[in-house]
Structures are given as structure tokens and as C-alpha cells.
PDB file of C-alpha atoms and ligand atoms in Angstrom:
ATOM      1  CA  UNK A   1       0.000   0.000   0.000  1.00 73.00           C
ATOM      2  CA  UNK A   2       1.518   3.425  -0.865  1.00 81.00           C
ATOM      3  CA  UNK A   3       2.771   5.494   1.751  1.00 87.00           C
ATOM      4  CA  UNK A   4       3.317   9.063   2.014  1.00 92.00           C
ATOM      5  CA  UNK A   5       6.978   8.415   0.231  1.00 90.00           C
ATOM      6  CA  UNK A   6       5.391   6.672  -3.040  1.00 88.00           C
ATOM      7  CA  UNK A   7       2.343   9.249  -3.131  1.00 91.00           C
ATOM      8  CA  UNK A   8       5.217  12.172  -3.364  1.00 92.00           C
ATOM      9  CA  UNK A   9       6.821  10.012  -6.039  1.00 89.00           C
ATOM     10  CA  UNK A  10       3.690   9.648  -7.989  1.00 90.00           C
ATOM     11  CA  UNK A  11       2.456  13.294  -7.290  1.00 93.00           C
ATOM     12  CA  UNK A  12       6.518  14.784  -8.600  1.00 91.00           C
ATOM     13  CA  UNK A  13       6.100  12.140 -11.672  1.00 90.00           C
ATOM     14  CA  UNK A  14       3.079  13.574 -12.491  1.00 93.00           C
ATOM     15  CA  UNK A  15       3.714  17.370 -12.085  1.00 94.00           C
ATOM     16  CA  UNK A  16       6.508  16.666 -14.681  1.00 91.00           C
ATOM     17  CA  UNK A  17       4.237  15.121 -17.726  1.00 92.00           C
ATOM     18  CA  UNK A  18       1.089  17.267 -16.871  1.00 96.00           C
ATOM     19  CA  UNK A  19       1.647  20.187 -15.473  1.00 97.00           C
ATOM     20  CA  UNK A  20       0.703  23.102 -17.921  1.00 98.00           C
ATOM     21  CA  UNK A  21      -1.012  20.805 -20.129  1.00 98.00           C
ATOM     22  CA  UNK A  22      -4.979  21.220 -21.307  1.00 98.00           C
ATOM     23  CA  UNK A  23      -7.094  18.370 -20.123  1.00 98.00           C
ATOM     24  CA  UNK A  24      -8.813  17.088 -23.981  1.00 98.00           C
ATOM     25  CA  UNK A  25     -10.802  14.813 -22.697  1.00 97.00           C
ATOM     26  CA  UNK A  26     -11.457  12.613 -19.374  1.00 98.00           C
ATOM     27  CA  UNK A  27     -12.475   9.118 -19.491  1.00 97.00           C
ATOM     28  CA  UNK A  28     -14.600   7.762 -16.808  1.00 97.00           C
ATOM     29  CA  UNK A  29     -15.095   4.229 -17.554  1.00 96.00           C
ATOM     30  CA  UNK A  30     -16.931   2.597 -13.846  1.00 95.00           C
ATOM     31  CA  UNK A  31     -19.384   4.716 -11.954  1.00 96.00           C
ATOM     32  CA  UNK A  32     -17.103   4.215  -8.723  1.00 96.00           C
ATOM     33  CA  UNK A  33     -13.896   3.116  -7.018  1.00 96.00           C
ATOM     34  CA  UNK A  34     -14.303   2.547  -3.007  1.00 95.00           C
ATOM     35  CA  UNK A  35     -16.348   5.570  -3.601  1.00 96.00           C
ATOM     36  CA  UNK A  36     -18.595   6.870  -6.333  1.00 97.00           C
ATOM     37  CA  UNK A  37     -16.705   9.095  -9.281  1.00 98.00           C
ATOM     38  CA  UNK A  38     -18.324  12.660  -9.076  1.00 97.00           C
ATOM     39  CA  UNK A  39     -21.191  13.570 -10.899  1.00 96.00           C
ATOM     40  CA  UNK A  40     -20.202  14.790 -14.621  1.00 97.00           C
ATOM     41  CA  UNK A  41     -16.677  14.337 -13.416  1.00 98.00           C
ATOM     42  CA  UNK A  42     -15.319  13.679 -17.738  1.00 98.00           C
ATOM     43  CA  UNK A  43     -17.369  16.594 -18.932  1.00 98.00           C
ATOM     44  CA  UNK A  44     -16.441  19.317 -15.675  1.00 98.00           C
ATOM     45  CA  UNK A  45     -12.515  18.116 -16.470  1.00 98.00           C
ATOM     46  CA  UNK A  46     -12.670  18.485 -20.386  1.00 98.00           C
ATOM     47  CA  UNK A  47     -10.486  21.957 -21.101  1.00 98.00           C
ATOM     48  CA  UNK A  48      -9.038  23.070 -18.084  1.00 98.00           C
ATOM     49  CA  UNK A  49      -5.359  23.381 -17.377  1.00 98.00           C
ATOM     50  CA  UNK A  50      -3.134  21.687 -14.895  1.00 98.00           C
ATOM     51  CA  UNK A  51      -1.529  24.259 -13.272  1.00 98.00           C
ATOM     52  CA  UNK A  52       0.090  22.626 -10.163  1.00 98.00           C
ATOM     53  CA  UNK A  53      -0.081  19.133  -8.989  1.00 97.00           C
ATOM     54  CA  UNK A  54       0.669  18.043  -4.913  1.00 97.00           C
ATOM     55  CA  UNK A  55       0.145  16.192  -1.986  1.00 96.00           C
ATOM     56  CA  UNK A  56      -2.051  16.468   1.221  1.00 97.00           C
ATOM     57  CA  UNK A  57      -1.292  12.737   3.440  1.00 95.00           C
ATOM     58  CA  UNK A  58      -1.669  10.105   0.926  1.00 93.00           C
ATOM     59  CA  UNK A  59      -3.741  12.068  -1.200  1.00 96.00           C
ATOM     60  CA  UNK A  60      -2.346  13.388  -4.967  1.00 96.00           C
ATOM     61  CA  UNK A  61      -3.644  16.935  -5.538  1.00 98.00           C
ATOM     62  CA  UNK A  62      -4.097  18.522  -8.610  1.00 98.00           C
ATOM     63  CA  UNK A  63      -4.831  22.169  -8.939  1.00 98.00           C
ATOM     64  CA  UNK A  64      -7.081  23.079 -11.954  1.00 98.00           C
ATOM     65  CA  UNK A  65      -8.096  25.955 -14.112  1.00 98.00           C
ATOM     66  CA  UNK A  66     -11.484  26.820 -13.126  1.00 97.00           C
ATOM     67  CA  UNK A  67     -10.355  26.806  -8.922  1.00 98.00           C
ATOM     68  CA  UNK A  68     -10.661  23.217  -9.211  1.00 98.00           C
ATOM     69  CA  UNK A  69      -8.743  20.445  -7.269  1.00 98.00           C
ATOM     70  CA  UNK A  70      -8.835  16.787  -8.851  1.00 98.00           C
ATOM     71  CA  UNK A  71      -8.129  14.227  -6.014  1.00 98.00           C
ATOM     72  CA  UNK A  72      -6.607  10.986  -6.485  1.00 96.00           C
ATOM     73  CA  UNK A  73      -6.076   8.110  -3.608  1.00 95.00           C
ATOM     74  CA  UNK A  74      -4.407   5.138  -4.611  1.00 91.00           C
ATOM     75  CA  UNK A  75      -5.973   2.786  -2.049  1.00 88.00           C
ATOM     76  CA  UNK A  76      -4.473  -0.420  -1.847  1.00 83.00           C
ATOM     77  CA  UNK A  77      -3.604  -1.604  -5.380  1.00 81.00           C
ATOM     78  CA  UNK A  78      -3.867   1.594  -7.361  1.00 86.00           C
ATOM     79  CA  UNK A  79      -0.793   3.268  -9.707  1.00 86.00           C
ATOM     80  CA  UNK A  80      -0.293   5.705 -12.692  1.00 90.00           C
ATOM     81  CA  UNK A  81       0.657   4.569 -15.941  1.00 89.00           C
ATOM     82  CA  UNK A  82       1.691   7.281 -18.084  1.00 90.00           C
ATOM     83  CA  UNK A  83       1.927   7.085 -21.898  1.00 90.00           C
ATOM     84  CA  UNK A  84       1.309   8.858 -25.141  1.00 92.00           C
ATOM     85  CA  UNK A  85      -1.358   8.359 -27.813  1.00 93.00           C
ATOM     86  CA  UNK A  86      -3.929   6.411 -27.681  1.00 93.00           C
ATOM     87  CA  UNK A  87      -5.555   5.476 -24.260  1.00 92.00           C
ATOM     88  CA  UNK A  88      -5.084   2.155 -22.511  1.00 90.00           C
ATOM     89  CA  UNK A  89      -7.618  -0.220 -22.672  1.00 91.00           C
ATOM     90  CA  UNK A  90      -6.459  -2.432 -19.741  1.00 91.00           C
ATOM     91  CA  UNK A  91      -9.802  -4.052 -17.853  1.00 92.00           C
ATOM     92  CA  UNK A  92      -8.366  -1.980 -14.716  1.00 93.00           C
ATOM     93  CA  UNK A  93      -7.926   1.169 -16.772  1.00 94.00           C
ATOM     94  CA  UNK A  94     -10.696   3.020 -14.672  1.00 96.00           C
ATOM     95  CA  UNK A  95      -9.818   6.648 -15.623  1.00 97.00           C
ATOM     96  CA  UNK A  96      -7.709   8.690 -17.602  1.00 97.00           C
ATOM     97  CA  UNK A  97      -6.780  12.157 -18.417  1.00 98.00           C
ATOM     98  CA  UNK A  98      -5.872  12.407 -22.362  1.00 98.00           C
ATOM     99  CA  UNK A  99      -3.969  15.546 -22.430  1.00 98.00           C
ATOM    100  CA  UNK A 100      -4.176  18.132 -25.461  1.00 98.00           C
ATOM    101  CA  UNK A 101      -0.424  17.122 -26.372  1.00 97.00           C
ATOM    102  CA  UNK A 102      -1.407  13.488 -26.951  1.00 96.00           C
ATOM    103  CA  UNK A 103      -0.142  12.534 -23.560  1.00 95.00           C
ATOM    104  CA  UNK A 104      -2.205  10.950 -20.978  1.00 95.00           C
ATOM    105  CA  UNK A 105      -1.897   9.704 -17.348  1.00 95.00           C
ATOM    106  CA  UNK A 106      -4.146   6.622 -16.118  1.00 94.00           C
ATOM    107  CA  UNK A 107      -5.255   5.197 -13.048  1.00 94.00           C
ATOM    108  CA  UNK A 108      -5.543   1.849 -12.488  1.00 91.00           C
ATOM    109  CA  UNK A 109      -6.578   0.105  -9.856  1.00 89.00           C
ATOM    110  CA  UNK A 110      -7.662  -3.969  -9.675  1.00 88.00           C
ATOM    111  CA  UNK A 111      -9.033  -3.832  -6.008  1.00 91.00           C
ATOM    112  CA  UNK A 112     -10.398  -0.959  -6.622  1.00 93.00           C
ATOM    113  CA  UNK A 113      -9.615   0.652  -2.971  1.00 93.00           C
ATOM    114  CA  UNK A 114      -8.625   3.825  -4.794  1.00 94.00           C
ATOM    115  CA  UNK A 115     -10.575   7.163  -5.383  1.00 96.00           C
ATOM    116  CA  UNK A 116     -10.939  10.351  -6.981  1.00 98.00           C
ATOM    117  CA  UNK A 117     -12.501  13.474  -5.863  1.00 98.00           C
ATOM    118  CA  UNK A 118     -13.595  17.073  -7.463  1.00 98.00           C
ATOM    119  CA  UNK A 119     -13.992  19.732  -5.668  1.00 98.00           C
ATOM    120  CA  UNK A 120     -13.650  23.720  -5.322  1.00 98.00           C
ATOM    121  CA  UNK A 121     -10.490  24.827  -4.378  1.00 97.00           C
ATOM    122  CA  UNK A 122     -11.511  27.276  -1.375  1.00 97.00           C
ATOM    123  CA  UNK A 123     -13.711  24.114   0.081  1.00 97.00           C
ATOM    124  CA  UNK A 124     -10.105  22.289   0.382  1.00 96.00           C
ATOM    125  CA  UNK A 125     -10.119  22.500   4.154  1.00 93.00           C
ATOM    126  CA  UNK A 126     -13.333  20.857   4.967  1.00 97.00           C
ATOM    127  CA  UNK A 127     -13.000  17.931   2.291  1.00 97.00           C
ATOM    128  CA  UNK A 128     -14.258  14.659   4.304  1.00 96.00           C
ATOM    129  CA  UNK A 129     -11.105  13.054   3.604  1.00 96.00           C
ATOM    130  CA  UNK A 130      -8.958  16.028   4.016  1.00 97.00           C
ATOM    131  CA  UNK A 131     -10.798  18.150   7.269  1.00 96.00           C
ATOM    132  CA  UNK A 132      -9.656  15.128  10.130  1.00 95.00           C
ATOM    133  CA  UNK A 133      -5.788  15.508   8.481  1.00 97.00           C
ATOM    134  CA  UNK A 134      -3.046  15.922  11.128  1.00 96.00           C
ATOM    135  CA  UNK A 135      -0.255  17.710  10.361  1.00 97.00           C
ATOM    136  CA  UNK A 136       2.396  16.826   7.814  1.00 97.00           C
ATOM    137  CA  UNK A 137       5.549  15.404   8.814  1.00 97.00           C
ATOM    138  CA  UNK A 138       7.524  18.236   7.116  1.00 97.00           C
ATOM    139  CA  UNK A 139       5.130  21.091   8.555  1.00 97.00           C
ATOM    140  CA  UNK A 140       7.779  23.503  10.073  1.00 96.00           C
ATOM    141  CA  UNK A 141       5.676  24.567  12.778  1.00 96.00           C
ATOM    142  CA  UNK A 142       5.453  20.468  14.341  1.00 96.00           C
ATOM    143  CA  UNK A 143       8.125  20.640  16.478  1.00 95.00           C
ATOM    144  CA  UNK A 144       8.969  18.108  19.204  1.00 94.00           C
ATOM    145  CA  UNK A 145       6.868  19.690  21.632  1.00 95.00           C
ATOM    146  CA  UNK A 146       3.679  19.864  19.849  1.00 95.00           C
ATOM    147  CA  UNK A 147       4.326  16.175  18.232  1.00 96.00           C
ATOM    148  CA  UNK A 148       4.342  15.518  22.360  1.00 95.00           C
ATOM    149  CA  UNK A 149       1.556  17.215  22.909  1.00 95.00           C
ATOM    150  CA  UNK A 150      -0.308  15.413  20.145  1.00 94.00           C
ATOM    151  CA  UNK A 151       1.055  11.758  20.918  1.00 94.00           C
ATOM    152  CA  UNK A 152       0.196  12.184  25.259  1.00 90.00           C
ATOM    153  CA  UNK A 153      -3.261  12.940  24.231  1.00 91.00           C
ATOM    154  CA  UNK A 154      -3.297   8.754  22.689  1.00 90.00           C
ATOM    155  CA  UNK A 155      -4.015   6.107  24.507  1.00 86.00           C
ATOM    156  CA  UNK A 156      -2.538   3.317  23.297  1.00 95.00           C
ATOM    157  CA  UNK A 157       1.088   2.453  22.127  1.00 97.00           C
ATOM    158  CA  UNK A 158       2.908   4.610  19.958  1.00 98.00           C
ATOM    159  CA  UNK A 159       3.024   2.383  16.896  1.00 98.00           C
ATOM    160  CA  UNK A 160      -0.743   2.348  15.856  1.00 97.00           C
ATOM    161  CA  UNK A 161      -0.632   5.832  17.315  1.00 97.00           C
ATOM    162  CA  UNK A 162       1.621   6.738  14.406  1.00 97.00           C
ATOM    163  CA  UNK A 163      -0.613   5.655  11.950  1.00 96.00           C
ATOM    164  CA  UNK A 164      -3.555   7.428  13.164  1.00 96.00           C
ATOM    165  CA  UNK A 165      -3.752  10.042  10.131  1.00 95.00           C
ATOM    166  CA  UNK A 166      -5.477  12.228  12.690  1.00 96.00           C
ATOM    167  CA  UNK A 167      -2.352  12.412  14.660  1.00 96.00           C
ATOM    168  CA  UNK A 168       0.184  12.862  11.286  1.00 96.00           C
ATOM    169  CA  UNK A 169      -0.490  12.824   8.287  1.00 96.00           C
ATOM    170  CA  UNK A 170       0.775   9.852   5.647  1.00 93.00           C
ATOM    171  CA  UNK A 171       2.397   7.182   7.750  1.00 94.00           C
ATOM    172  CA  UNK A 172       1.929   3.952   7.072  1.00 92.00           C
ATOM    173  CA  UNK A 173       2.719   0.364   8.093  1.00 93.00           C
ATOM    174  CA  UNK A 174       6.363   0.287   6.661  1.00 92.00           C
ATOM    175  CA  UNK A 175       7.350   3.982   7.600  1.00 94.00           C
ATOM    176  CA  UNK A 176       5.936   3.464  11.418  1.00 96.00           C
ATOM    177  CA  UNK A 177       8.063   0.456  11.918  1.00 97.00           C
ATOM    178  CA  UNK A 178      11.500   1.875  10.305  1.00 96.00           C
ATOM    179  CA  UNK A 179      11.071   5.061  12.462  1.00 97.00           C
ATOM    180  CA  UNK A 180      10.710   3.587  15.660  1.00 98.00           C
ATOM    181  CA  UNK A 181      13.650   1.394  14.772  1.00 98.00           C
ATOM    182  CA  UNK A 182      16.072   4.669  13.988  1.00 98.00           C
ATOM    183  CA  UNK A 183      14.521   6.247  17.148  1.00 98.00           C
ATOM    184  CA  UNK A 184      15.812   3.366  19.053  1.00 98.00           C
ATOM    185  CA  UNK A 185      11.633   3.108  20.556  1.00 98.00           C
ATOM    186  CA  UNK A 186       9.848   0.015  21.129  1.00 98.00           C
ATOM    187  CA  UNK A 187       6.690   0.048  19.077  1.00 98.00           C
ATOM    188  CA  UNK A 188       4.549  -1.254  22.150  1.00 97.00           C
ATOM    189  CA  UNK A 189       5.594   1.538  24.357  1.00 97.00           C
ATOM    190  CA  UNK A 190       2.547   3.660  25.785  1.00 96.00           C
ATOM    191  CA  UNK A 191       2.214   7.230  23.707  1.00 95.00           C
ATOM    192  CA  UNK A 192       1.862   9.214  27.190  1.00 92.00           C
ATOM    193  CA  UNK A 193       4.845   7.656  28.716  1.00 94.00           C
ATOM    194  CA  UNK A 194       7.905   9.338  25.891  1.00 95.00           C
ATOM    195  CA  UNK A 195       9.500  12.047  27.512  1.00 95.00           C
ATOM    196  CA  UNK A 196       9.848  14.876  25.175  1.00 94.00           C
ATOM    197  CA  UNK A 197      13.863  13.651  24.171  1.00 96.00           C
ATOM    198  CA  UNK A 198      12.127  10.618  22.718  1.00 97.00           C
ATOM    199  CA  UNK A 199       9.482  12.762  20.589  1.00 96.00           C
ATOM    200  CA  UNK A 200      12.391  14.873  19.236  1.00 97.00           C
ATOM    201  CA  UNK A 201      14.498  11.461  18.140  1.00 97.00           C
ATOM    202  CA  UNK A 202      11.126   9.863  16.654  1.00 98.00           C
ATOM    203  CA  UNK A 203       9.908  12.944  14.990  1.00 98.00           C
ATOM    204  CA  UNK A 204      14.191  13.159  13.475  1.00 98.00           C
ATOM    205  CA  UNK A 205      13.946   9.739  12.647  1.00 98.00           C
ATOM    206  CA  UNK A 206      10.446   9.810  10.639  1.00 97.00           C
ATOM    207  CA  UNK A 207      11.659  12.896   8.605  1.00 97.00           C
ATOM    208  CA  UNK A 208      14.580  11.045   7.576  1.00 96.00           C
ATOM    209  CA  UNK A 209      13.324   7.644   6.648  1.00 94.00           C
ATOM    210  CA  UNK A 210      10.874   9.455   4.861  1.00 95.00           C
ATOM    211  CA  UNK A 211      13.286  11.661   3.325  1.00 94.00           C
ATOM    212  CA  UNK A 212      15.097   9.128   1.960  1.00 91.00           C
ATOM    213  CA  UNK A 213      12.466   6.740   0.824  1.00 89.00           C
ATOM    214  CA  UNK A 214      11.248  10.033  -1.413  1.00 89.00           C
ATOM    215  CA  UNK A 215      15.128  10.313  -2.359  1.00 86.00           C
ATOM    216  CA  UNK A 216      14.871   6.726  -3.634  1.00 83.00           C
ATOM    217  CA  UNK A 217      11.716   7.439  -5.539  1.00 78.00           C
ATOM    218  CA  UNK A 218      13.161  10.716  -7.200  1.00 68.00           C
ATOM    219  CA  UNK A 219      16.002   8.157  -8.354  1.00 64.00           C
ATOM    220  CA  UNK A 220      13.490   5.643  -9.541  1.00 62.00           C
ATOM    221  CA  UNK A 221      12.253   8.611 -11.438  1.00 59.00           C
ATOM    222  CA  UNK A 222      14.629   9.156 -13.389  1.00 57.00           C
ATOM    223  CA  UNK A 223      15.813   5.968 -14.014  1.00 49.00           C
ATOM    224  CA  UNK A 224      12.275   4.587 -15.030  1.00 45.00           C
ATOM    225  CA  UNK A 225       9.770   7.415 -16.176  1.00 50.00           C
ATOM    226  CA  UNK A 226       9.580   7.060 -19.548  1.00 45.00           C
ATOM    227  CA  UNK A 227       6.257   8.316 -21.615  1.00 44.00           C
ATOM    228  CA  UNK A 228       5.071   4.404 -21.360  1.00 49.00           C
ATOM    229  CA  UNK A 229       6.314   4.265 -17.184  1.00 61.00           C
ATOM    230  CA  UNK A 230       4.398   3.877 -14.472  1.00 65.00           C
ATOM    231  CA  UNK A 231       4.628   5.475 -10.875  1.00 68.00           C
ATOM    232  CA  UNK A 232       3.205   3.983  -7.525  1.00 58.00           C
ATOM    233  CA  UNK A 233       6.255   1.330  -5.871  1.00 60.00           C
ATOM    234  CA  UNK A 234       9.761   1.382  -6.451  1.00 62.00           C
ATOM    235  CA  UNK A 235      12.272  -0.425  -4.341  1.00 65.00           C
ATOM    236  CA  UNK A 236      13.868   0.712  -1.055  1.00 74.00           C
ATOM    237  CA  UNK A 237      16.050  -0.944   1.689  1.00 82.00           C
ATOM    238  CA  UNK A 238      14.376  -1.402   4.871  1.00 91.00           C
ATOM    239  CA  UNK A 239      16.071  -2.036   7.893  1.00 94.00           C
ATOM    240  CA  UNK A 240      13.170  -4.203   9.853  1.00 96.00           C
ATOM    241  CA  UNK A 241      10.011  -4.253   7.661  1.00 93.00           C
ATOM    242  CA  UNK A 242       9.732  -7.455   6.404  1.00 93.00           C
ATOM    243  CA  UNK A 243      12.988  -8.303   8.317  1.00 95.00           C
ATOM    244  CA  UNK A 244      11.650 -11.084  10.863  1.00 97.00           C
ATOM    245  CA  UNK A 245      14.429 -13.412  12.118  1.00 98.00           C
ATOM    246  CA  UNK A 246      17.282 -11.316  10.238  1.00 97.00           C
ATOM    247  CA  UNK A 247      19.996 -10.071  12.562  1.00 98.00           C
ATOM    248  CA  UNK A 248      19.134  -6.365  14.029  1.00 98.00           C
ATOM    249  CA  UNK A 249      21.074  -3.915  11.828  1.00 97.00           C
ATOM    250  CA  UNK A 250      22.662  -2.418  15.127  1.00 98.00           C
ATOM    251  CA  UNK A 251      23.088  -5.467  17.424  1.00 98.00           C
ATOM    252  CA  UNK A 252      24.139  -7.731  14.822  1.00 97.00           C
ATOM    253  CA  UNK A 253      24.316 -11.343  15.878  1.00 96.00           C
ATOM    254  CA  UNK A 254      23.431 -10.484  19.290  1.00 98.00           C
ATOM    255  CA  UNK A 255      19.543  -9.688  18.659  1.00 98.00           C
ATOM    256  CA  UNK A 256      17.311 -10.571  15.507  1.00 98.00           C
ATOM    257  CA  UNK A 257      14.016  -8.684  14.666  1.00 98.00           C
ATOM    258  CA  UNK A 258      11.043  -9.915  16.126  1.00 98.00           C
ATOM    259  CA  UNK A 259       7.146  -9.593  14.356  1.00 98.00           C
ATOM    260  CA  UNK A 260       4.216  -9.042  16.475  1.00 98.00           C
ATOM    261  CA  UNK A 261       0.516  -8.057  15.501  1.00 97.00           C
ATOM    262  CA  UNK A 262      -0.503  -4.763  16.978  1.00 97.00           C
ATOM    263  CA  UNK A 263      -4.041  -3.709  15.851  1.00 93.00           C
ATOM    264  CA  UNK A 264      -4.155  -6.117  13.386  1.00 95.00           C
ATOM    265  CA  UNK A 265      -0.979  -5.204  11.518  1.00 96.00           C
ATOM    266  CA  UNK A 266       2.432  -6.467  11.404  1.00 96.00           C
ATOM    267  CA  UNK A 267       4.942  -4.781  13.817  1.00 98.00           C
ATOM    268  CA  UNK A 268       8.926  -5.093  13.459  1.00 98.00           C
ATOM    269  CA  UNK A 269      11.566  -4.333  15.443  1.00 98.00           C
ATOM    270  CA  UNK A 270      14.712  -5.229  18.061  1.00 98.00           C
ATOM    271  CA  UNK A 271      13.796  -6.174  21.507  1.00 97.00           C
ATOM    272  CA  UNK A 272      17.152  -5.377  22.330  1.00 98.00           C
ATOM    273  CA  UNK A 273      18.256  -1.996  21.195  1.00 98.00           C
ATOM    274  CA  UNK A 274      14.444  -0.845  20.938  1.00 98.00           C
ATOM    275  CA  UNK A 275      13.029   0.393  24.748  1.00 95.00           C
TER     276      UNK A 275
HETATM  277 ZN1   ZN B   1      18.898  -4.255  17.877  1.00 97.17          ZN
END
């Protein structure tokens, strides 16, 4: 499932085929995903300009002519294929912007877990999926203090925590795991018991494993967007997701990483080195 680093990479690969371009024609080709295409979406899309495309969580933003934002959520199983000339036909080809240039950007998605959204740009902040949004891990103004202030207010322990979208925005499964591991945490520690030290080192280490996660997708960028490429995964080196039973990247032979459930997902990390 595509975490905030792969929604960056699919929002940057996208800015750089569409933006500027004229919007000749949408194709709509199910009336939903997880949730219902808008109304008219094809015919309100047909003409208007991409003028800057983003990212709010997990959610690609693009800014229209007209004050119009075009949302797109990958779900589970979604990507982009981009290409040029005629549109693909693919049975999970569910929509697609043909571009006036003869290039066009598609989204497909075979569980169909994905979804896309119209709206009015100055209605932004009380989108349904967009109004509950924490704050973004880059924000400037989250500092350790407030990232405190936000995590003592939880319950539970700080793994799920982390992937409460209320809390911050865009983390996921993978991204949880490899930041608690950095920050040297244990993912079943209690959110109210970190002592503001430990929020600084978690909040350091999630900026950099996402940082470099979006470093590896700029590289699969270049290395791979082509007009017929397509944007959603690329590789990167964890150090414990997936890792049960490998030796712990910092203790070596003396500890391997462990997997435990924790709200239904998969947890990894070092009992050793992680407290
Ligand atoms: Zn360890």
C-alpha cells in the first residue's frame, strides 16, 4: 500500500508530464472506485489546465483551471501509468486524463480501494477526507513539543498511534516500523509515557526515513519514467520491515528482529536496542 513516500513520487512524476497541459478529454469508464466518481466528473474536467499538482497525506492533488482540485487516492492496489497516444484499454484502466499534447496519465486500480474526488479549491479544508488531516511530517511549525503534545493525548502504544492520520499525516505500516527502529523506541511503548527527548528522536527519525524513501523514488524517477512508465512502488532498503528473524542492523548477531501483531498489523523491530 503506498505510503506518504510513493504518493510524493507519484504526485513529482506527475507534475513533470502534466503540469501546464490542457485536459482534452477525461475518461470515466466505472461509476465508482471505493467511492462513487463525481457527478459529470469527464465533462467538468474536459479543457481546463493543470496548473500545479501536490500532496495532502496520501492524497495526490491537482490544482485546476477553473479553482478546481482533482483528487486521487491510490488505495491499496492503485498506480499511474503514463503514456502517449492512444488510451489504454487495460480491464483496470478506470480513468484517464488524455492531455491536449497526446499525452495521458491513467489510473488503475484492480481492487479498486482507490478514489478520486472534485472539488472547489476554497472548500479544500473541509474535504471529508482532508478536514480530520493531522499535520504533515515536514510542517515547520510540528516541532517536538507539539508532536508531544499530540502523541500524550493517545491512549494506546505509539506504533498504531503513528498511523492514526489524525495524529500525522501519511504514515503507514512500513514507515511506522523503520522510524521507531532509527529512534531506538519500542513500538509497544505507551504514547503518554515518551518524555519529550524521545518525541524529538522519533519525529528526526520519521523525517529522515521518509526523506530518503522520497530520495529513492526521485532516483526511480529518473531511471524509469519514460512516456510508457508507471509510478506507484519502487524499491527501497528497509532495515526491519519485512525483516523477521534477520539479525538487528545495530546489534548484529546479538539480537534478531522480532514480528508481532498490533491492531491487526504487522509490527517489526529489536527487543534489544528498541526500549
Ligand atoms: Zn537491535
Amino acid at each position: 500500500m503506498p505510503e506518504l513516500p510513493e504518493v510524493e513520487t507519484v504526485a513529482r512524476g506527475l507534475a513533470k508530464i502534466l503540469e501546464g497541459k490542457t485536459i482534452e478529454k477525461a475518461l470515466v469508464r466505472r461509476p465508482d472506485l471505493r467511492l462513487p466518481f463525481p457527478k459529470g466528473l469527464a465533462s467538468k474536467l474536459k479543457g481546463l489546465r493543470v496548473l500545479h499538482i501536490g500532496r495532502r497525506a496520501k492524497y495526490v492533488l491537482m490544482h485546476l483551471s477553473n479553482q478546481l482540485v482533482l483528487l486521487v487516492h491510490l488505495g491499496m492496489s492503485g498506480r499511474i501509468l503514463l503514456g502517449q497516444g492512444a488510451a489504454p484499454t487495460g480491464k483496470h484502466a478506470h480513468f484517464v486524463l488524455l492531455m491536449q499534447d497526446g499525452a495521458w496519465a491513467c489510473l488503475e486500480d484492480p481492487r479498486r480501494f482507490g478514489c478520486v474526488d472534485l472539488f472547489d479549491a476554497e472548500s479544500q479544508e473541509q474535504h471529508p477526507l482532508l478536514a480530520g488531516l493531522g499535520p504533515e511530517p515536514f510542517d515547520p511549525d510540528l516541532d517536538a513539543r507539539l508532536f508531544m503534545q499530540r502523541l500524550i493525548r493517545k491512549k494506546g502504544p505509539i506504533k498504531p498511534a503513528l498511523m492514526d492520520q489524525a495524529l500525522i499525516a501519511g504514515i503507514g505500516n512500513i514507515y511506522a516500523s523503520e522510524a521507531l527502529f532509527r529512534a531506538k523506541i519500542a513500538p509497544n511503548r505507551p504514547c503518554n509515557g515518551l518524555k519529550e527527548r524521545e518525541c524529538e528522536l522519533l519525529l528526526q527519525a520519521l523525517r529522515k526515513v521518509l526523506e530518503e524513501a522520497i530520495a529513492s523514488g526521485g532516483s526511480t524517477l529518473r531511471d524509469h519514467v519514460r512516456p510508457d512508465g508507471e509510478l506507484g512502488y519502487f524499491q527501497h532498503h528497509f532495515a526491519v520491515y519485512g525483516k523477521e528473524g534477520h539479525p538487528c542492523p545495530r546489534c548484529k548477531d546479538k539480537a534478531s528482529i522480532l514480528r508481532i501483531l498490533q491492531a491487526g498489523r504487522s509490527s517489526f523491530y529489536c527487543q534489544r536496542c528498541q526500549r
